[in-house]
Coordinates of C-alpha atoms and ligand atoms in Angstrom, one line a residue:
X206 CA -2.1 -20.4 25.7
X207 CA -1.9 -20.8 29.5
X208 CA -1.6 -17.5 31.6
X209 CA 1.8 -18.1 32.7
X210 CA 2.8 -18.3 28.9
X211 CA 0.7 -14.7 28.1
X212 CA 2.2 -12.8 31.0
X213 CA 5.8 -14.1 30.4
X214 CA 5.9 -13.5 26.5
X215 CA 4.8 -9.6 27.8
X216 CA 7.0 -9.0 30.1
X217 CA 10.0 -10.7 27.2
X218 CA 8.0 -8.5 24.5
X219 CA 8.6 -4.9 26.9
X220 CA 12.3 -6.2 27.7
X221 CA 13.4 -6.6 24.3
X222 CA 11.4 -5.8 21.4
X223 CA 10.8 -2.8 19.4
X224 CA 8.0 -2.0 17.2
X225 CA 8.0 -0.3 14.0
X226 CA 6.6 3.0 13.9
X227 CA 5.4 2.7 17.8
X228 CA 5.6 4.8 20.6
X229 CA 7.4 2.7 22.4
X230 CA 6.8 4.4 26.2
X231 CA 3.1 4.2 25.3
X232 CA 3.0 0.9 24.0
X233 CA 5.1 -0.4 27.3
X234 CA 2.3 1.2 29.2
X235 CA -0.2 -0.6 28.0
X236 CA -1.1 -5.0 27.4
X237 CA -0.9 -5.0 23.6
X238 CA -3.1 -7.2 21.3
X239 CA -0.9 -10.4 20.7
X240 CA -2.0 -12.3 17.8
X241 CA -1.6 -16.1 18.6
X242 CA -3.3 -17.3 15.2
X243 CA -5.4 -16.6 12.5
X244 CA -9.0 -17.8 10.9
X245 CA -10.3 -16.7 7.8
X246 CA -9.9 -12.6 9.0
X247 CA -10.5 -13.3 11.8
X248 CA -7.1 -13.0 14.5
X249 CA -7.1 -14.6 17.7
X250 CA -5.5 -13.6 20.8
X251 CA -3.9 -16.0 23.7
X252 CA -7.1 -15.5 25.7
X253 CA -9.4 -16.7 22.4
X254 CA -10.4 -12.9 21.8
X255 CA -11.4 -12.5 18.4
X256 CA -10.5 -9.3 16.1
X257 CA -11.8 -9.3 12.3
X258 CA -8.6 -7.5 10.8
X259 CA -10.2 -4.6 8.7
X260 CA -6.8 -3.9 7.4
X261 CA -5.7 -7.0 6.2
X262 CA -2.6 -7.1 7.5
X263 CA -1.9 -3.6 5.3
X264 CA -3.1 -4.8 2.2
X265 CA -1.3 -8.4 2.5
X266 CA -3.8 -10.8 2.9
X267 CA -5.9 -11.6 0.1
X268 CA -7.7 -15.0 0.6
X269 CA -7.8 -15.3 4.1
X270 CA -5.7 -17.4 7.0
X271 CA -5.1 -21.2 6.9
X272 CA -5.5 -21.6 3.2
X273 CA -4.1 -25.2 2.8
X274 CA -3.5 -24.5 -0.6
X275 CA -0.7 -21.8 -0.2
X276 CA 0.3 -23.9 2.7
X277 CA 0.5 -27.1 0.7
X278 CA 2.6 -24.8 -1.9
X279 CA 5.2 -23.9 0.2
X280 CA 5.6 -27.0 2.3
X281 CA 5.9 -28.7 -1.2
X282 CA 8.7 -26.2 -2.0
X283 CA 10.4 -26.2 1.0
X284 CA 10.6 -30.1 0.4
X285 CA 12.3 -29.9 -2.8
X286 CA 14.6 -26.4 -2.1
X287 CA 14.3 -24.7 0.7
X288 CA 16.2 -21.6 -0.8
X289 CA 17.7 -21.0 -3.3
X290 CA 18.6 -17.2 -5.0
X291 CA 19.1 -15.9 -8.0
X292 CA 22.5 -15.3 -8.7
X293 CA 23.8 -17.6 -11.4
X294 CA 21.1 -19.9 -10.9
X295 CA 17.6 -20.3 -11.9
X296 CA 14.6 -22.1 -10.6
X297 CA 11.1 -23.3 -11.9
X298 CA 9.2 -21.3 -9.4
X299 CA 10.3 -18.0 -10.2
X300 CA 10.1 -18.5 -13.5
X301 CA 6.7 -20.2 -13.7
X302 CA 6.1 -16.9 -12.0
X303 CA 7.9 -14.2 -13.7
X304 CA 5.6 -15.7 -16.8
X305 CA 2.9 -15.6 -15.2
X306 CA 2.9 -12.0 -14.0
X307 CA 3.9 -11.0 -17.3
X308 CA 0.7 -12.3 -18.6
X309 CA -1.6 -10.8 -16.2
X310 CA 0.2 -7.8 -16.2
X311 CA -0.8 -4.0 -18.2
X312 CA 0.4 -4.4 -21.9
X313 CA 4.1 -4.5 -22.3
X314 CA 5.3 -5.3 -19.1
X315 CA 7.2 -7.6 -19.9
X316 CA 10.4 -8.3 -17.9
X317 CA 10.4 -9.4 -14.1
X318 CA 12.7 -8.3 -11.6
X319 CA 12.0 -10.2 -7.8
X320 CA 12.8 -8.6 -4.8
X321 CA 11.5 -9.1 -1.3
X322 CA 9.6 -6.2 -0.2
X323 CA 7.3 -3.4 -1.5
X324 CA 10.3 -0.5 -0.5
X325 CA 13.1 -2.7 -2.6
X326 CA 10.4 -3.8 -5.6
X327 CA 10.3 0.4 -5.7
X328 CA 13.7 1.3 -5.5
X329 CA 14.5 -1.3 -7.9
X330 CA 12.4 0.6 -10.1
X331 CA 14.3 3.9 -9.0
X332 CA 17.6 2.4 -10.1
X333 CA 16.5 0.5 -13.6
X334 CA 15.2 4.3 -14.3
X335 CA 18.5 6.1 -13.6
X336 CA 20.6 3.1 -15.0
X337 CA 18.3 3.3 -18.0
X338 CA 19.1 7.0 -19.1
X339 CA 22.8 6.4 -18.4
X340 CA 22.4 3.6 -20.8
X341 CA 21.0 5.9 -23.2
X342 CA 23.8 8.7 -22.5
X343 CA 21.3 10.6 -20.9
X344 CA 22.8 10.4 -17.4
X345 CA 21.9 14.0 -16.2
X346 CA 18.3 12.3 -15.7
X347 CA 18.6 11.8 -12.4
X348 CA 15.8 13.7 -10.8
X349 CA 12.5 11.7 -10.2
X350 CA 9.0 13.5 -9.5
X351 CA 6.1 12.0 -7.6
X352 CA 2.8 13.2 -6.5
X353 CA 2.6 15.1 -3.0
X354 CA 1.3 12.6 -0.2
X355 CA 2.7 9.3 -2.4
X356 CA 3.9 6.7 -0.3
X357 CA 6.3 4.6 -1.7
X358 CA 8.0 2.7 1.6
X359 CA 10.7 3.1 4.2
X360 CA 14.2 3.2 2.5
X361 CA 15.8 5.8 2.2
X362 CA 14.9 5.9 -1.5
X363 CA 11.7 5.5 -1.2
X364 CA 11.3 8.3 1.2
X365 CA 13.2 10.6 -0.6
X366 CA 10.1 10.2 -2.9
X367 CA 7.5 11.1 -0.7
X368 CA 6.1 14.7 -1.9
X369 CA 6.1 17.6 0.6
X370 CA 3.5 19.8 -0.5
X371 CA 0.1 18.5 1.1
X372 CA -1.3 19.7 4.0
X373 CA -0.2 17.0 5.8
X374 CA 3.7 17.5 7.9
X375 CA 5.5 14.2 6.8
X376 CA 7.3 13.5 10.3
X377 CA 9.4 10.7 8.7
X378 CA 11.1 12.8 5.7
X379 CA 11.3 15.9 7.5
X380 CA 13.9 13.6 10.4
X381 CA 15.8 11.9 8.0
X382 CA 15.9 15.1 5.2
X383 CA 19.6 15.3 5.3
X384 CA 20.2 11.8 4.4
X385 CA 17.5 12.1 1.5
X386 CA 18.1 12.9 -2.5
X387 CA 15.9 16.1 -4.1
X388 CA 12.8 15.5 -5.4
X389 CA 10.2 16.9 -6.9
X390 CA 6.2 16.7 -6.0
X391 CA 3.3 18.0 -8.1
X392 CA -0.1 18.4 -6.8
X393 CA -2.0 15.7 -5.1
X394 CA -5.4 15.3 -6.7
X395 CA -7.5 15.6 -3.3
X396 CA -10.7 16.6 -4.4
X397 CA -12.2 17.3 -0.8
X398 CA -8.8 19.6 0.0
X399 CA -8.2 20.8 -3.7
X400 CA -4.6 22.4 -3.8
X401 CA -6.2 24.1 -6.9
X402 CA -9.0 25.4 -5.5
X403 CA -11.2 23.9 -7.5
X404 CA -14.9 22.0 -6.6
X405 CA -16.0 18.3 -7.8
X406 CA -18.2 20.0 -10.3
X407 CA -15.6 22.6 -12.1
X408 CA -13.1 20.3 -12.1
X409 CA -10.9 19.8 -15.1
X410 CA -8.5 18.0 -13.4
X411 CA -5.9 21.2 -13.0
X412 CA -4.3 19.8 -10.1
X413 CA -2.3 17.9 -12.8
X414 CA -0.7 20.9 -14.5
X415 CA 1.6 21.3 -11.8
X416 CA 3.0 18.1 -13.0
X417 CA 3.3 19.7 -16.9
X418 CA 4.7 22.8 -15.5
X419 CA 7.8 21.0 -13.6
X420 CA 8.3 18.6 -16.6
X421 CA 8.2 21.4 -18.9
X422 CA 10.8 23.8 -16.5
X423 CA 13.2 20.8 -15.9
X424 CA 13.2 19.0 -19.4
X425 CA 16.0 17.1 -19.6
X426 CA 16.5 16.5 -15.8
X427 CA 13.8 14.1 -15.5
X428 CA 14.5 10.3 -15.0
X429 CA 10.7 9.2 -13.7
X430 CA 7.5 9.8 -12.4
X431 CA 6.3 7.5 -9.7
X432 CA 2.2 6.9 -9.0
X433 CA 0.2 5.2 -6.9
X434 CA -2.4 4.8 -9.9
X435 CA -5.7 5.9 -8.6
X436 CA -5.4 6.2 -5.0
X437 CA -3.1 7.2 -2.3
X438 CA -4.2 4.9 0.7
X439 CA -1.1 6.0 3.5
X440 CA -1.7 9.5 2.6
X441 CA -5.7 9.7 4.3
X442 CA -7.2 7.8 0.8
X443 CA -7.3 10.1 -1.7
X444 CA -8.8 8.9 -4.6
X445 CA -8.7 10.6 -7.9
X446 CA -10.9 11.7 -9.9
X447 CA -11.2 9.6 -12.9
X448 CA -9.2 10.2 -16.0
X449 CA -6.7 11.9 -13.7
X450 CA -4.2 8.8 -13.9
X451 CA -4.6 9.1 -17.7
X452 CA -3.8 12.6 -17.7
X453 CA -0.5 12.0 -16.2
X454 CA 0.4 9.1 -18.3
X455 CA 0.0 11.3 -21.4
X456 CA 1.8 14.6 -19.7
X457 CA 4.4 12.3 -18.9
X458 CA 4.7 10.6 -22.1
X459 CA 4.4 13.6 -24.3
X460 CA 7.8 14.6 -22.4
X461 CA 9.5 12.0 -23.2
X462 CA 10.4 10.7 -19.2
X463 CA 9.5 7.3 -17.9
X464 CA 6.1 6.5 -16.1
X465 CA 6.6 4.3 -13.0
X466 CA 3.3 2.8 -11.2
X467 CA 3.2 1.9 -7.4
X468 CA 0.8 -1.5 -7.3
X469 CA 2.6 -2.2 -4.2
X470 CA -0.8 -1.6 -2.3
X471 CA -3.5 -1.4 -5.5
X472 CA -2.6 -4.6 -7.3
X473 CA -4.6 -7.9 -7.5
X474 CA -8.1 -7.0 -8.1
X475 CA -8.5 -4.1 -4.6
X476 CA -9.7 -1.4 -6.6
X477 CA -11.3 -2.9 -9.1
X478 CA -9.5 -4.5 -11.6
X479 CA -6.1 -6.7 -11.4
X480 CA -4.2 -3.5 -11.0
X481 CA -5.6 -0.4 -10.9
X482 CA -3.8 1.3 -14.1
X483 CA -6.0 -0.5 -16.0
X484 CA -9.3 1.0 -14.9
X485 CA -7.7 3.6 -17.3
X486 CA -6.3 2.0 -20.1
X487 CA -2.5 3.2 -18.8
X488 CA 0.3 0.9 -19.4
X489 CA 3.9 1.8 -17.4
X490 CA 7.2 1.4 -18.0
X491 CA 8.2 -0.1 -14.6
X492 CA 5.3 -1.7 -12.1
X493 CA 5.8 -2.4 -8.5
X494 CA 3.8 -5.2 -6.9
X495 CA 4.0 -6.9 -3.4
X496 CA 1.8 -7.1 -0.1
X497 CA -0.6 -9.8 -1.6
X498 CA 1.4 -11.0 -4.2
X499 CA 2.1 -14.0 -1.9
X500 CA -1.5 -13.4 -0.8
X501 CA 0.6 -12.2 2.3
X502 CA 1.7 -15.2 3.7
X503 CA 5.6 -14.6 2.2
X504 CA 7.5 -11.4 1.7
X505 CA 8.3 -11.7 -2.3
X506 CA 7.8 -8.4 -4.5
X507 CA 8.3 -7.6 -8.4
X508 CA 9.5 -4.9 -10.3
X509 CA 8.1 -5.3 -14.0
X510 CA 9.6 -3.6 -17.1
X511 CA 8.9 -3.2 -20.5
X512 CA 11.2 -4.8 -22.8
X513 CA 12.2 -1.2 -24.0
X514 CA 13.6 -0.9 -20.8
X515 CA 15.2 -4.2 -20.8
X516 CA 17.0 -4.3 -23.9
X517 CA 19.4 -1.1 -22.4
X518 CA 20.4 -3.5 -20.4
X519 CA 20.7 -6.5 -22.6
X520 CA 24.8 -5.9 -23.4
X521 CA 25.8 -5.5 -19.4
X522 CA 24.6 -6.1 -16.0
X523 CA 21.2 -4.5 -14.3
X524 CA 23.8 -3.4 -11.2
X525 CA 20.6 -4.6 -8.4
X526 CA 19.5 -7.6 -6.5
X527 CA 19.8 -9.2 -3.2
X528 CA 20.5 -12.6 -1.4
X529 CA 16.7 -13.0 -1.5
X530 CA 16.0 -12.2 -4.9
X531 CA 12.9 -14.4 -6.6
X532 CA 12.9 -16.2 -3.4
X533 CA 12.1 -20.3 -3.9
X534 CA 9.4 -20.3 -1.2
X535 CA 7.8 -16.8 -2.0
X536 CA 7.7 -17.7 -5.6
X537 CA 5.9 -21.0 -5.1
X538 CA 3.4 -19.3 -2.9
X539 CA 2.6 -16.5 -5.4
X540 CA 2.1 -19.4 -8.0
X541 CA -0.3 -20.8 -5.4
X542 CA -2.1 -17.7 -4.9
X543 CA -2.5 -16.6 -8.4
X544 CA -4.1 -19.9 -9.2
X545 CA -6.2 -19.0 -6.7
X546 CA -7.2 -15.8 -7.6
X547 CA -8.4 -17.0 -11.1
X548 CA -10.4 -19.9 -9.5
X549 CA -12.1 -18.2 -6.4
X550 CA -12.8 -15.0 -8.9
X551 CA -11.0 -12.9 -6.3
X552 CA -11.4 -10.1 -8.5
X553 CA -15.8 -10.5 -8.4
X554 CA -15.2 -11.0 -5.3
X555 CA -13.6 -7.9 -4.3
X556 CA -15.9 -6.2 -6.8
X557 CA -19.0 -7.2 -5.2
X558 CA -17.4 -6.5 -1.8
X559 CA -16.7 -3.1 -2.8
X560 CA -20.4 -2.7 -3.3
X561 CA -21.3 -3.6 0.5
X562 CA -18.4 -1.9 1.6
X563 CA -20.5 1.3 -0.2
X564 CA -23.7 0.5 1.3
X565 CA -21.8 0.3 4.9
X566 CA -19.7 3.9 4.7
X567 CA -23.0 5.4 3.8
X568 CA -24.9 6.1 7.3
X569 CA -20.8 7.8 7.9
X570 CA -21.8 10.5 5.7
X571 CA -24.4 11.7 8.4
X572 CA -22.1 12.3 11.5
X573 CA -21.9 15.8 12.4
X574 CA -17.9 15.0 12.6
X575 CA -17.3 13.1 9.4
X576 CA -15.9 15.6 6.8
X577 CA -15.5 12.8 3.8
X578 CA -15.8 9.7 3.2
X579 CA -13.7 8.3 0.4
X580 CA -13.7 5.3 -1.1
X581 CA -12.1 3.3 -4.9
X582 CA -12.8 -0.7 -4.6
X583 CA -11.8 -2.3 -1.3
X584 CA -9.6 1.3 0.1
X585 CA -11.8 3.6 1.7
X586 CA -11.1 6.2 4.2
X587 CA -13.1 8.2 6.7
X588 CA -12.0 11.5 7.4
X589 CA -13.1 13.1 10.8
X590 CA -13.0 16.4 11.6
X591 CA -13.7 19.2 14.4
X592 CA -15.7 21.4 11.9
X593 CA -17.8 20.0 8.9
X594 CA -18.6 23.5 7.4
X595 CA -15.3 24.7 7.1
X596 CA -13.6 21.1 6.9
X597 CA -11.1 22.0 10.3
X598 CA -9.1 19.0 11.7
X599 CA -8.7 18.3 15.2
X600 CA -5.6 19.1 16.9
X601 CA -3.1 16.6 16.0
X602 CA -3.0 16.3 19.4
X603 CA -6.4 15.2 20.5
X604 CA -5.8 11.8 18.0
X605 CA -9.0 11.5 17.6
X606 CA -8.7 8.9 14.7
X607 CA -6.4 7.0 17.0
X608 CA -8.8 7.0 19.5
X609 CA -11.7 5.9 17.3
X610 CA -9.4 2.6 16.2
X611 CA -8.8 1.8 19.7
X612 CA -12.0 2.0 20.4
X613 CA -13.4 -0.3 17.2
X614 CA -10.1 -2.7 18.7
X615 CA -12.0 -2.9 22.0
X616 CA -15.4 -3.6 19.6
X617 CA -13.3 -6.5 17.8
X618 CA -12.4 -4.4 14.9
X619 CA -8.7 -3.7 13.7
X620 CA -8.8 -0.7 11.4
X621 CA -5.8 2.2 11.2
X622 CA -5.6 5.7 11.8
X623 CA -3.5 7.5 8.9
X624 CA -2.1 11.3 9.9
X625 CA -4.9 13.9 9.2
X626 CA -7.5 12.1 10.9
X627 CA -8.7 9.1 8.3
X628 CA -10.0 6.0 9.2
X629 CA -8.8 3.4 6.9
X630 CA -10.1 0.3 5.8
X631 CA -8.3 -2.5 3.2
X632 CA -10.4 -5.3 4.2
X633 CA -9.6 -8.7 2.0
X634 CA -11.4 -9.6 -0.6
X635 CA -12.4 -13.2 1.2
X636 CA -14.0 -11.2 3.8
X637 CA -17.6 -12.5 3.8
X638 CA -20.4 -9.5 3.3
X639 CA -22.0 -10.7 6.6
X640 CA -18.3 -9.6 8.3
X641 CA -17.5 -6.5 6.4
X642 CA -20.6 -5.4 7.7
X643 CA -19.6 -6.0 11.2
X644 CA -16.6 -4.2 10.3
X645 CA -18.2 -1.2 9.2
X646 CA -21.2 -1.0 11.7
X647 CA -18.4 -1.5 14.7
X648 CA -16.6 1.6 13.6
X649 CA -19.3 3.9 13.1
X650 CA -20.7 2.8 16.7
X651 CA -16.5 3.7 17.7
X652 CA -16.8 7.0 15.7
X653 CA -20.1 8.0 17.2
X654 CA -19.0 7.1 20.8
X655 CA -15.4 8.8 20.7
X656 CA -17.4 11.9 19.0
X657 CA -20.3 11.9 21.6
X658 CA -23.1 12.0 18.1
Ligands
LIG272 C1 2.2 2.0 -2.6 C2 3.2 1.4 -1.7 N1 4.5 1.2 -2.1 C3 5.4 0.6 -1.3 C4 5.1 0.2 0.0 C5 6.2 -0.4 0.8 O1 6.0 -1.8 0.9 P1 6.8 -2.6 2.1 O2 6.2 -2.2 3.4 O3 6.5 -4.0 1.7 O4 8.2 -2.2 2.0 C6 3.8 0.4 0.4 C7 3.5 -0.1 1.8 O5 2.4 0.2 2.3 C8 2.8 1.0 -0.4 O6 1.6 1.1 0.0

């Protein structure tokens, strides 16, 4: 791109766009990182500057840029439909698809519902719930419970979700709380800031009583309880300890309310296995998956259901859906990705990255400012703080974590900052080792240089 071009799509950019989640006077003050195209994970600015996208795109991008293959899907779709939805009509690609998810998917799952992103794939999930209960004359279920920290999108549905007691102040629910429906939040299982109290080593996973106690105290209330299996990436990483996920799933059960898992993030093979519930044998009644279900190149999400849940709504309507629902293209781009991710073994692959992604967070554990480093497959976190002995943040105001990103961004490393000072990282499972260890090696040279160790 010629100079002209740069300077002139800026100056458009600070007359009329606006960013999601930005500060918009600082960004305005500032040349932002325009990314002209894409190699591999590698992303390319207009001047040729090269960034390897630690994030992948927030957990989209799961086989890398310019595949030909997804490309070749969706040009080959877009030949033969271009759109089409589903209201009243069917076509071969979301079916193919709804099939195929249902085979890969936990045990039981096995209804599909297509939206277009991970907030509606979740809400959708909200509403089969309620409209499930009401089916089964149980309509005073209307109260859902998630764990504190869970991040479950940007509707207003999905915020109302989001758990308030953590440590963390949630800026987003606490604007928009008049607009939101009650929940209810039990404990977050964050082993390095236990809300029990508890160490590592005495730990019998009590953090998840507070979850018994409010199903116990509100019975019949109860419509759901919504998880991100495993790990809560947006909410600083925390990973739980294992047969914490199970320990739900049964408290749940045993009262008799339905189980819904968040795979928007964890699902195709990032923390371990294809989705993370089944690192512990859990099976839902209602799965969300999105992000890298296209492998990122299309928005396209799923809401899967057992057929227990299906069969409430066999003799009506499920009242839900969208223009965009089981979108032609999206669908024949998932196909395209899934037959990918059985032939390239993304699932190895993100195994084995996992394990250099390890070796790299190590020499982290030794800065004087790193209170933990967390890590379940390809999510990891780095958590900074002022005071490693008595595990004290910086003031929010210092944004320290901010300031380490920018400064792996100047190094050629795109990585977030999360609220409460962690570092994130969701590389792609097609990152090569030889790259992820660039990735990790520029930010701890970024975290040593903005915390003078
Ligand atoms: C677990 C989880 N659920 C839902 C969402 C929302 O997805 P989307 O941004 O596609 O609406 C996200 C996004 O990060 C997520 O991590």
């Amino acid at each position: 791109m010629e100079k002209t071009d740069v300077d002139r799509l800026r100056s458009l950019d600070r007359e009329h766009m606006w960013y999601p989640w930005t500060p918009m006077a600082e960004w305005m003050a500032h040349d932002q990182l325009v990314v002209e195209r894409a190699d591999g994970c590698w992303l390319i600015d207009p001047e040729g500057r090269r960034y390897l996208d630690g994030r992948s795109s927030m957990g989209m991008n799961l086989h890398g840029h310019g595949r030909a293959e997804l490309v070749e899907a969706l040009v080959a779709q877009a030949r033969r439909a271009g759109e089409t939805t589903l209201y009243r009509v069917s076509h071969p690609a979301a079916v193919e698809l709804a099939a195929r998810l249902a085979g890969m998917a936990p045990p039981g799952l096995k209804r599909v519902f297509f939206a277009e992103s991970g907030s509606t794939a979740v809400e959708t999930a909200l509403k089969a719930a309620y409209a499930y209960w009401v089916a089964k004359g149980q309509p005073q279920r209307s109260t859902f419970v998630s764990m504190a920290g869970g991040y479950h999108g940007e509707t207003l549905g999905t915020i109302s979700l989001r758990g308030t007691n953590t440590t963390q102040p949630d800026m987003i629910r606490a604007l928009y709380a008049p607009l939101l429906y009650p929940s209810l939040a039990f404990d977050q299982p964050h082993c390095y800031r236990c809300p029990v109290g508890k160490t590592r080593d005495g730990c019998a996973l009590e953090c998840a009583d507070s979850l018994e106690e409010i199903l116990s105290r509100e019975k019949d209330r109860i419509a759901a309880v919504v998880v991100e299996p495993r790990v809560q990436p947006l909410a600083g990483v925390v990973t739980a300890p294992e047969g914490h996920l199970a320990k739900v799933a049964e408290i749940t059960r045993r009262h008799g309310v339905l189980l819904i898992a968040d795979e928007v993030l964890t699902g195709w093979g990032r923390t371990g296995t294809t989705f993370s519930c089944e690192a512990e044998g859990v099976s839902p009644d209602l799965l969300t998956v999105g992000k890298a279900l296209t492998g990122g190149y299309l928005p396209l999400s799923a809401t899967l259901a057992t057929e227990e849940i299906f069969d409430a709504f066999r003799g009506g309507a499920f009242l839900s859906g969208s223009t965009y629902s089981g979108y032609a293209l999206g669908a024949a781009v998932a196909l395209a990705s899934l037959d990918l991710y059985e032939k390239e073994d993304v699932l190895g692959r993100a195994r084995a990255l996992a394990e250099v992604l390890a070796a790299g967070l190590e020499p982290f554990r030794a800065l004087p400012h790193v209170g933990d480093v967390r890590q379940l497959g390809l999510v990891a976190g780095v958590e900074i703080v002022a005071d490693r002995e008595t595990r004290t943040p910086f003031p929010p105001q210092d944004r320290v974590a901010h300031r380490i990103c920018d400064r792996a961004r100047d190094h050629g490393v795109l990585v977030n900052p999360v609220p409460g000072d962690v570092i994130t990282l969701l590389p792609s499972p097609s990152m090569s080792h030889e790259d992820l260890r660039f990735l990790t090696g520029t930010l701890l040279r970024a975290v040593r240089e903005v915390t003078g160790t």
